Amino acid sequence: MITFFAIPKPFVGHEAIIQTNAARSWSRTHPDAEVLLFGNEPGIREAALDLGLTHVPELDRNKNGTPFLNAVFDTAQRMARNEIVCYVNGDIILFPDIIEAVAQVRRQHDRWLLLGRRVNMDVTELIDMDHPDRRAELRRTASEIGDLAPMNCVDHFVFPKGMLLGRIPPFLVGRPFWDNWMVWNARRMGIPVIDATDRVTSVHQNHERSWHIKGSLHAQEGWENYEHIGSGLRLYSIANATHFLRSDGLHKRPGYQFDGARALLGKVWERIIRFDLRSPSARR
């Protein structure tokens, strides 16, 4: 039915707990679910072995050792035994409702990109994902007390296998902007982008933002990702979805056809404001 793939961080300390919870949850979404864990960072091989998942150790990396995202997407689409694939961040817990959402979408479209907003929660211990009641309790708690993340936080992309094969630029993993490009590119290709927030529960387990300590390297590689986008007008997010998925099916988002024009108009106004602020009259 579905193949999940992820590029985890090292399975150490709190990261080991939340990534184990996440990977277990993916494998429990459907009896035929497949999970691919990419990378050779500490603990990934052992976690894959312990959880009965597939480990893909070799990654294409840049001179700093940062993996290239396009190679991961291409390899996952080639390896997947299922027709639907899902890239998901290593700290995200998912539930069987993602399978139901995919079934809804497939009844109406052959090509599509499904995503949604996450709910942020503090999780400090391993969760028994084999127990349906425990999963249901977690899902209920997330909906009641979890913090809904902003539209620019995209943590999972679901799509038919092969749809993005060879189409993704050499973005760097763990750096910004590539997820914005994913939404823009689907829109450019005329592919429905579906906001399934109301149908798919996505729990982000809060953790330390350890990448901040990398400082200038992170910033430099972030700008490399931005260069692959080519324009700030392509910084799309969940807000630029073409459809909403509800319990009764897909609904078109009113006015989605004008997103490009709105972005261009916003860019024009931004330049006008900057020009006014630089003018002598504005400094008096």
mmCIF file of C-alpha atoms in Angstrom:
data_model
loop_
_atom_site.group_PDB
_atom_site.id
_atom_site.type_symbol
_atom_site.label_atom_id
_atom_site.label_comp_id
_atom_site.label_asym_id
_atom_site.label_seq_id
_atom_site.Cartn_x
_atom_site.Cartn_y
_atom_site.Cartn_z
ATOM 1 C CA MET A 1 0.000 0.000 0.000
ATOM 2 C CA ILE A 2 2.572 2.609 1.088
ATOM 3 C CA THR A 3 6.334 2.953 1.518
ATOM 4 C CA PHE A 4 7.649 5.489 4.014
ATOM 5 C CA PHE A 5 11.184 6.804 3.731
ATOM 6 C CA ALA A 6 13.164 9.026 6.071
ATOM 7 C CA ILE A 7 16.664 10.333 6.788
ATOM 8 C CA PRO A 8 16.940 10.065 10.569
ATOM 9 C CA LYS A 9 19.357 11.806 12.862
ATOM 10 C CA PRO A 10 21.640 9.639 15.020
ATOM 11 C CA PHE A 11 19.642 7.368 17.337
ATOM 12 C CA VAL A 12 21.111 8.858 20.513
ATOM 13 C CA GLY A 13 19.405 10.088 23.694
ATOM 14 C CA HIS A 14 16.033 11.747 23.243
ATOM 15 C CA GLU A 15 16.339 11.525 19.455
ATOM 16 C CA ALA A 16 16.460 7.729 19.762
ATOM 17 C CA ILE A 17 13.181 7.737 21.690
ATOM 18 C CA ILE A 18 11.204 9.977 19.372
ATOM 19 C CA GLN A 19 12.586 8.467 16.168
ATOM 20 C CA THR A 20 11.772 4.959 17.401
ATOM 21 C CA ASN A 21 8.221 6.096 18.161
ATOM 22 C CA ALA A 22 7.955 7.621 14.699
ATOM 23 C CA ALA A 23 9.336 4.662 12.752
ATOM 24 C CA ARG A 24 7.147 2.219 14.661
ATOM 25 C CA SER A 25 4.084 4.327 13.921
ATOM 26 C CA TRP A 26 4.750 4.302 10.162
ATOM 27 C CA SER A 27 5.079 0.536 10.072
ATOM 28 C CA ARG A 28 1.755 0.199 11.932
ATOM 29 C CA THR A 29 -0.293 2.318 9.519
ATOM 30 C CA HIS A 30 -1.033 -0.682 7.257
ATOM 31 C CA PRO A 31 -0.157 -4.396 7.219
ATOM 32 C CA ASP A 32 1.762 -3.900 3.954
ATOM 33 C CA ALA A 33 3.546 -0.697 4.992
ATOM 34 C CA GLU A 34 7.247 -0.580 4.158
ATOM 35 C CA VAL A 35 9.792 1.692 5.870
ATOM 36 C CA LEU A 36 13.178 2.719 4.432
ATOM 37 C CA LEU A 37 15.685 4.384 6.772
ATOM 38 C CA PHE A 38 18.498 6.210 4.954
ATOM 39 C CA GLY A 39 21.941 7.024 6.326
ATOM 40 C CA ASN A 40 24.827 5.568 8.277
ATOM 41 C CA GLU A 41 24.706 7.851 11.308
ATOM 42 C CA PRO A 42 25.089 6.162 14.719
ATOM 43 C CA GLY A 43 22.241 3.844 15.645
ATOM 44 C CA ILE A 44 20.328 3.857 12.350
ATOM 45 C CA ARG A 45 21.408 0.375 11.277
ATOM 46 C CA GLU A 46 20.659 -1.062 14.721
ATOM 47 C CA ALA A 47 17.260 0.650 14.876
ATOM 48 C CA ALA A 48 16.284 -0.661 11.444
ATOM 49 C CA LEU A 49 17.316 -4.176 12.451
ATOM 50 C CA ASP A 50 15.475 -4.003 15.782
ATOM 51 C CA LEU A 51 12.283 -2.631 14.214
ATOM 52 C CA GLY A 52 12.330 -4.897 11.167
ATOM 53 C CA LEU A 53 12.800 -2.023 8.707
ATOM 54 C CA THR A 54 14.960 -1.629 5.600
ATOM 55 C CA HIS A 55 18.272 0.164 6.062
ATOM 56 C CA VAL A 56 19.824 2.076 3.141
ATOM 57 C CA PRO A 57 23.256 3.135 4.446
ATOM 58 C CA GLU A 58 24.850 4.848 1.463
ATOM 59 C CA LEU A 59 23.944 8.450 0.680
ATOM 60 C CA ASP A 60 25.284 10.922 -1.871
ATOM 61 C CA ARG A 61 26.808 13.763 0.153
ATOM 62 C CA ASN A 62 28.504 17.095 -0.473
ATOM 63 C CA LYS A 63 32.037 17.946 0.667
ATOM 64 C CA ASN A 64 30.722 18.784 4.147
ATOM 65 C CA GLY A 65 29.036 15.401 4.507
ATOM 66 C CA THR A 66 25.499 16.759 4.118
ATOM 67 C CA PRO A 67 23.274 14.347 2.143
ATOM 68 C CA PHE A 68 21.625 15.323 -1.141
ATOM 69 C CA LEU A 69 17.844 15.075 -0.972
ATOM 70 C CA ASN A 70 17.249 14.291 -4.652
ATOM 71 C CA ALA A 71 19.303 11.098 -4.454
ATOM 72 C CA VAL A 72 17.236 9.912 -1.491
ATOM 73 C CA PHE A 73 13.932 10.586 -3.273
ATOM 74 C CA ASP A 74 15.125 8.831 -6.433
ATOM 75 C CA THR A 75 16.465 5.796 -4.571
ATOM 76 C CA ALA A 76 13.323 5.485 -2.464
ATOM 77 C CA GLN A 77 11.071 5.570 -5.532
ATOM 78 C CA ARG A 78 13.180 2.899 -7.227
ATOM 79 C CA MET A 79 13.351 0.656 -4.153
ATOM 80 C CA ALA A 80 9.760 0.967 -2.944
ATOM 81 C CA ARG A 81 7.684 -2.169 -3.326
ATOM 82 C CA ASN A 82 4.458 -0.169 -2.988
ATOM 83 C CA GLU A 83 2.776 2.196 -5.445
ATOM 84 C CA ILE A 84 2.480 5.064 -2.960
ATOM 85 C CA VAL A 85 5.496 6.617 -1.230
ATOM 86 C CA CYS A 86 5.761 9.063 1.648
ATOM 87 C CA TYR A 87 8.765 11.126 2.652
ATOM 88 C CA VAL A 88 8.444 11.892 6.351
ATOM 89 C CA ASN A 89 10.675 13.628 8.862
ATOM 90 C CA GLY A 90 12.180 11.300 11.441
ATOM 91 C CA ASP A 91 10.354 12.815 14.433
ATOM 92 C CA ILE A 92 6.811 12.576 13.035
ATOM 93 C CA ILE A 93 4.252 10.056 14.316
ATOM 94 C CA LEU A 94 1.587 9.033 11.798
ATOM 95 C CA PHE A 95 -1.578 6.948 12.101
ATOM 96 C CA PRO A 96 -3.690 4.695 9.847
ATOM 97 C CA ASP A 97 -5.795 7.727 8.898
ATOM 98 C CA ILE A 98 -3.105 8.548 6.324
ATOM 99 C CA ILE A 99 -4.049 5.347 4.482
ATOM 100 C CA GLU A 100 -7.706 6.353 4.471
ATOM 101 C CA ALA A 101 -6.779 9.797 3.127
ATOM 102 C CA VAL A 102 -4.714 8.294 0.307
ATOM 103 C CA ALA A 103 -7.621 6.028 -0.655
ATOM 104 C CA GLN A 104 -9.925 9.053 -0.846
ATOM 105 C CA VAL A 105 -7.551 10.951 -3.115
ATOM 106 C CA ARG A 106 -6.793 8.004 -5.415
ATOM 107 C CA ARG A 107 -10.471 7.664 -6.245
ATOM 108 C CA GLN A 108 -10.326 11.053 -7.979
ATOM 109 C CA HIS A 109 -6.755 11.622 -9.182
ATOM 110 C CA ASP A 110 -3.877 9.644 -10.681
ATOM 111 C CA ARG A 111 -1.209 12.219 -9.791
ATOM 112 C CA TRP A 112 -1.259 14.273 -6.615
ATOM 113 C CA LEU A 113 0.841 15.555 -3.720
ATOM 114 C CA LEU A 114 -0.643 15.155 -0.250
ATOM 115 C CA LEU A 115 0.639 17.064 2.777
ATOM 116 C CA GLY A 116 -0.683 18.685 5.916
ATOM 117 C CA ARG A 117 0.044 20.604 9.072
ATOM 118 C CA ARG A 118 1.540 18.918 12.099
ATOM 119 C CA VAL A 119 0.666 19.088 15.785
ATOM 120 C CA ASN A 120 3.546 19.782 18.200
ATOM 121 C CA MET A 121 3.694 17.739 21.418
ATOM 122 C CA ASP A 122 6.191 16.939 24.147
ATOM 123 C CA VAL A 123 7.027 13.218 24.110
ATOM 124 C CA THR A 124 9.676 11.894 26.487
ATOM 125 C CA GLU A 125 9.164 8.118 26.503
ATOM 126 C CA LEU A 126 8.693 5.187 24.168
ATOM 127 C CA ILE A 127 5.094 4.598 23.084
ATOM 128 C CA ASP A 128 3.558 1.161 22.580
ATOM 129 C CA MET A 129 2.572 1.505 18.923
ATOM 130 C CA ASP A 130 1.431 -2.140 18.834
ATOM 131 C CA HIS A 131 -1.505 -1.361 21.099
ATOM 132 C CA PRO A 132 -4.463 0.210 19.208
ATOM 133 C CA ASP A 133 -5.852 1.805 22.368
ATOM 134 C CA ARG A 134 -2.535 3.523 23.081
ATOM 135 C CA ARG A 135 -2.369 4.881 19.529
ATOM 136 C CA ALA A 136 -5.959 6.101 19.770
ATOM 137 C CA GLU A 137 -5.197 7.807 23.085
ATOM 138 C CA LEU A 138 -2.167 9.550 21.595
ATOM 139 C CA ARG A 139 -4.156 10.729 18.599
ATOM 140 C CA ARG A 140 -6.924 12.041 20.853
ATOM 141 C CA THR A 141 -4.443 13.849 23.093
ATOM 142 C CA ALA A 142 -2.757 15.434 20.076
ATOM 143 C CA SER A 143 -6.056 16.823 18.804
ATOM 144 C CA GLU A 144 -6.984 18.170 22.244
ATOM 145 C CA ILE A 145 -3.781 19.751 23.562
ATOM 146 C CA GLY A 146 -1.263 19.737 20.709
ATOM 147 C CA ASP A 147 -0.126 23.009 19.133
ATOM 148 C CA LEU A 148 -0.991 23.247 15.442
ATOM 149 C CA ALA A 149 2.147 24.301 13.563
ATOM 150 C CA PRO A 150 2.219 27.117 10.977
ATOM 151 C CA MET A 151 1.516 26.528 7.290
ATOM 152 C CA ASN A 152 5.212 26.670 6.398
ATOM 153 C CA CYS A 153 6.035 23.546 8.431
ATOM 154 C CA VAL A 154 5.741 20.615 6.013
ATOM 155 C CA ASP A 155 6.863 17.306 7.496
ATOM 156 C CA HIS A 156 5.468 14.714 5.110
ATOM 157 C CA PHE A 157 4.882 14.439 1.377
ATOM 158 C CA VAL A 158 2.791 11.577 -0.018
ATOM 159 C CA PHE A 159 2.678 10.900 -3.771
ATOM 160 C CA PRO A 160 2.526 8.096 -6.362
ATOM 161 C CA LYS A 161 5.821 6.308 -6.898
ATOM 162 C CA GLY A 162 7.725 7.618 -9.928
ATOM 163 C CA MET A 163 5.967 10.985 -10.065
ATOM 164 C CA LEU A 164 9.065 12.868 -8.862
ATOM 165 C CA LEU A 165 11.741 10.525 -10.189
ATOM 166 C CA GLY A 166 14.642 12.604 -11.545
ATOM 167 C CA ARG A 167 12.742 15.875 -11.047
ATOM 168 C CA ILE A 168 14.199 17.233 -7.806
ATOM 169 C CA PRO A 169 17.234 19.590 -7.784
ATOM 170 C CA PRO A 170 20.259 18.704 -5.604
ATOM 171 C CA PHE A 171 18.854 20.175 -2.413
ATOM 172 C CA LEU A 172 20.692 19.496 0.844
ATOM 173 C CA VAL A 173 18.988 17.555 3.625
ATOM 174 C CA GLY A 174 18.143 19.398 6.835
ATOM 175 C CA ARG A 175 18.378 22.817 5.218
ATOM 176 C CA PRO A 176 15.482 25.152 4.382
ATOM 177 C CA PHE A 177 13.551 25.921 1.199
ATOM 178 C CA TRP A 178 13.348 22.509 -0.493
ATOM 179 C CA ASP A 179 9.903 21.809 0.943
ATOM 180 C CA ASN A 180 8.682 25.152 -0.430
ATOM 181 C CA TRP A 181 9.965 24.106 -3.844
ATOM 182 C CA MET A 182 8.126 20.780 -3.610
ATOM 183 C CA VAL A 183 4.787 22.555 -3.314
ATOM 184 C CA TRP A 184 5.614 25.086 -6.039
ATOM 185 C CA ASN A 185 6.860 22.383 -8.408
ATOM 186 C CA ALA A 186 3.693 20.332 -8.049
ATOM 187 C CA ARG A 187 1.654 23.451 -8.803
ATOM 188 C CA ARG A 188 3.866 24.167 -11.827
ATOM 189 C CA MET A 189 3.293 20.620 -13.096
ATOM 190 C CA GLY A 190 -0.468 21.018 -12.748
ATOM 191 C CA ILE A 191 -0.596 18.375 -10.021
ATOM 192 C CA PRO A 192 -3.238 18.783 -7.292
ATOM 193 C CA VAL A 193 -1.652 19.743 -3.970
ATOM 194 C CA ILE A 194 -3.883 18.459 -1.204
ATOM 195 C CA ASP A 195 -3.996 19.835 2.325
ATOM 196 C CA ALA A 196 -5.102 16.826 4.378
ATOM 197 C CA THR A 197 -4.713 18.456 7.796
ATOM 198 C CA ASP A 198 -8.328 17.682 8.711
ATOM 199 C CA ARG A 199 -7.951 13.997 7.789
ATOM 200 C CA VAL A 200 -4.362 13.079 8.688
ATOM 201 C CA THR A 201 -3.000 13.375 12.216
ATOM 202 C CA SER A 202 0.698 14.235 12.166
ATOM 203 C CA VAL A 203 2.367 14.478 15.579
ATOM 204 C CA HIS A 204 5.698 16.271 15.804
ATOM 205 C CA GLN A 205 7.585 15.229 18.934
ATOM 206 C CA ASN A 206 9.305 18.344 20.254
ATOM 207 C CA HIS A 207 13.097 18.259 20.544
ATOM 208 C CA GLU A 208 16.155 20.483 20.724
ATOM 209 C CA ARG A 209 17.024 22.346 17.520
ATOM 210 C CA SER A 210 20.557 20.948 17.479
ATOM 211 C CA TRP A 211 21.340 22.174 13.977
ATOM 212 C CA HIS A 212 21.623 25.751 15.269
ATOM 213 C CA ILE A 213 25.073 24.961 16.631
ATOM 214 C CA LYS A 214 26.324 24.531 13.073
ATOM 215 C CA GLY A 215 25.793 28.223 12.501
ATOM 216 C CA SER A 216 27.464 29.502 9.347
ATOM 217 C CA LEU A 217 27.584 26.094 7.645
ATOM 218 C CA HIS A 218 23.837 25.696 7.996
ATOM 219 C CA ALA A 219 23.290 29.222 6.656
ATOM 220 C CA GLN A 220 25.635 28.681 3.721
ATOM 221 C CA GLU A 221 23.989 25.415 2.708
ATOM 222 C CA GLY A 222 20.576 26.965 3.206
ATOM 223 C CA TRP A 223 21.459 29.606 0.630
ATOM 224 C CA GLU A 224 22.653 26.881 -1.720
ATOM 225 C CA ASN A 225 19.171 25.382 -1.479
ATOM 226 C CA TYR A 226 17.661 28.809 -2.129
ATOM 227 C CA GLU A 227 19.714 29.175 -5.303
ATOM 228 C CA HIS A 228 18.171 25.958 -6.630
ATOM 229 C CA ILE A 229 14.712 27.472 -6.160
ATOM 230 C CA GLY A 230 15.572 30.388 -8.418
ATOM 231 C CA SER A 231 13.111 32.939 -7.060
ATOM 232 C CA GLY A 232 11.455 33.982 -3.831
ATOM 233 C CA LEU A 233 8.171 33.795 -5.742
ATOM 234 C CA ARG A 234 8.453 29.999 -5.500
ATOM 235 C CA LEU A 235 8.447 29.841 -1.709
ATOM 236 C CA TYR A 236 5.115 28.051 -1.520
ATOM 237 C CA SER A 237 3.696 26.364 1.577
ATOM 238 C CA ILE A 238 0.652 24.397 2.689
ATOM 239 C CA ALA A 239 -1.270 27.654 2.245
ATOM 240 C CA ASN A 240 -0.789 27.191 -1.517
ATOM 241 C CA ALA A 241 -2.587 23.844 -1.691
ATOM 242 C CA THR A 242 -5.136 23.545 -4.482
ATOM 243 C CA HIS A 243 -7.513 21.341 -2.489
ATOM 244 C CA PHE A 244 -8.636 20.550 1.043
ATOM 245 C CA LEU A 245 -9.417 16.960 2.000
ATOM 246 C CA ARG A 246 -12.500 16.644 4.186
ATOM 247 C CA SER A 247 -14.471 13.637 5.389
ATOM 248 C CA ASP A 248 -16.815 14.038 2.409
ATOM 249 C CA GLY A 249 -14.016 14.271 -0.169
ATOM 250 C CA LEU A 250 -11.870 16.840 -1.956
ATOM 251 C CA HIS A 251 -12.781 20.517 -2.093
ATOM 252 C CA LYS A 252 -11.025 23.105 -4.247
ATOM 253 C CA ARG A 253 -9.491 26.003 -2.366
ATOM 254 C CA PRO A 254 -11.149 29.191 -3.596
ATOM 255 C CA GLY A 255 -8.767 31.413 -5.556
ATOM 256 C CA TYR A 256 -5.823 29.015 -5.656
ATOM 257 C CA GLN A 257 -5.364 29.846 -9.361
ATOM 258 C CA PHE A 258 -4.218 33.357 -8.403
ATOM 259 C CA ASP A 259 -1.445 32.380 -5.966
ATOM 260 C CA GLY A 260 1.295 33.223 -8.471
ATOM 261 C CA ALA A 261 -0.169 36.657 -9.181
ATOM 262 C CA ARG A 262 -0.510 37.391 -5.459
ATOM 263 C CA ALA A 263 3.123 36.424 -4.868
ATOM 264 C CA LEU A 264 4.276 38.659 -7.719
ATOM 265 C CA LEU A 265 2.197 41.572 -6.445
ATOM 266 C CA GLY A 266 3.639 41.092 -2.962
ATOM 267 C CA LYS A 267 7.154 41.183 -4.394
ATOM 268 C CA VAL A 268 6.392 44.437 -6.245
ATOM 269 C CA TRP A 269 5.038 46.065 -3.079
ATOM 270 C CA GLU A 270 8.088 44.859 -1.134
ATOM 271 C CA ARG A 271 10.406 46.618 -3.613
ATOM 272 C CA ILE A 272 8.308 49.787 -3.532
ATOM 273 C CA ILE A 273 8.440 49.888 0.271
ATOM 274 C CA ARG A 274 12.196 49.283 0.309
ATOM 275 C CA PHE A 275 12.701 52.062 -2.253
ATOM 276 C CA ASP A 276 10.585 54.460 -0.178
ATOM 277 C CA LEU A 277 12.568 53.646 2.960
ATOM 278 C CA ARG A 278 15.819 54.423 1.150
ATOM 279 C CA SER A 279 14.584 57.709 -0.320
ATOM 280 C CA PRO A 280 15.776 61.026 1.227
ATOM 281 C CA SER A 281 12.233 62.062 2.130
ATOM 282 C CA ALA A 282 11.753 58.907 4.215
ATOM 283 C CA ARG A 283 14.889 59.687 6.223
ATOM 284 C CA ARG A 284 13.889 63.230 7.156
#
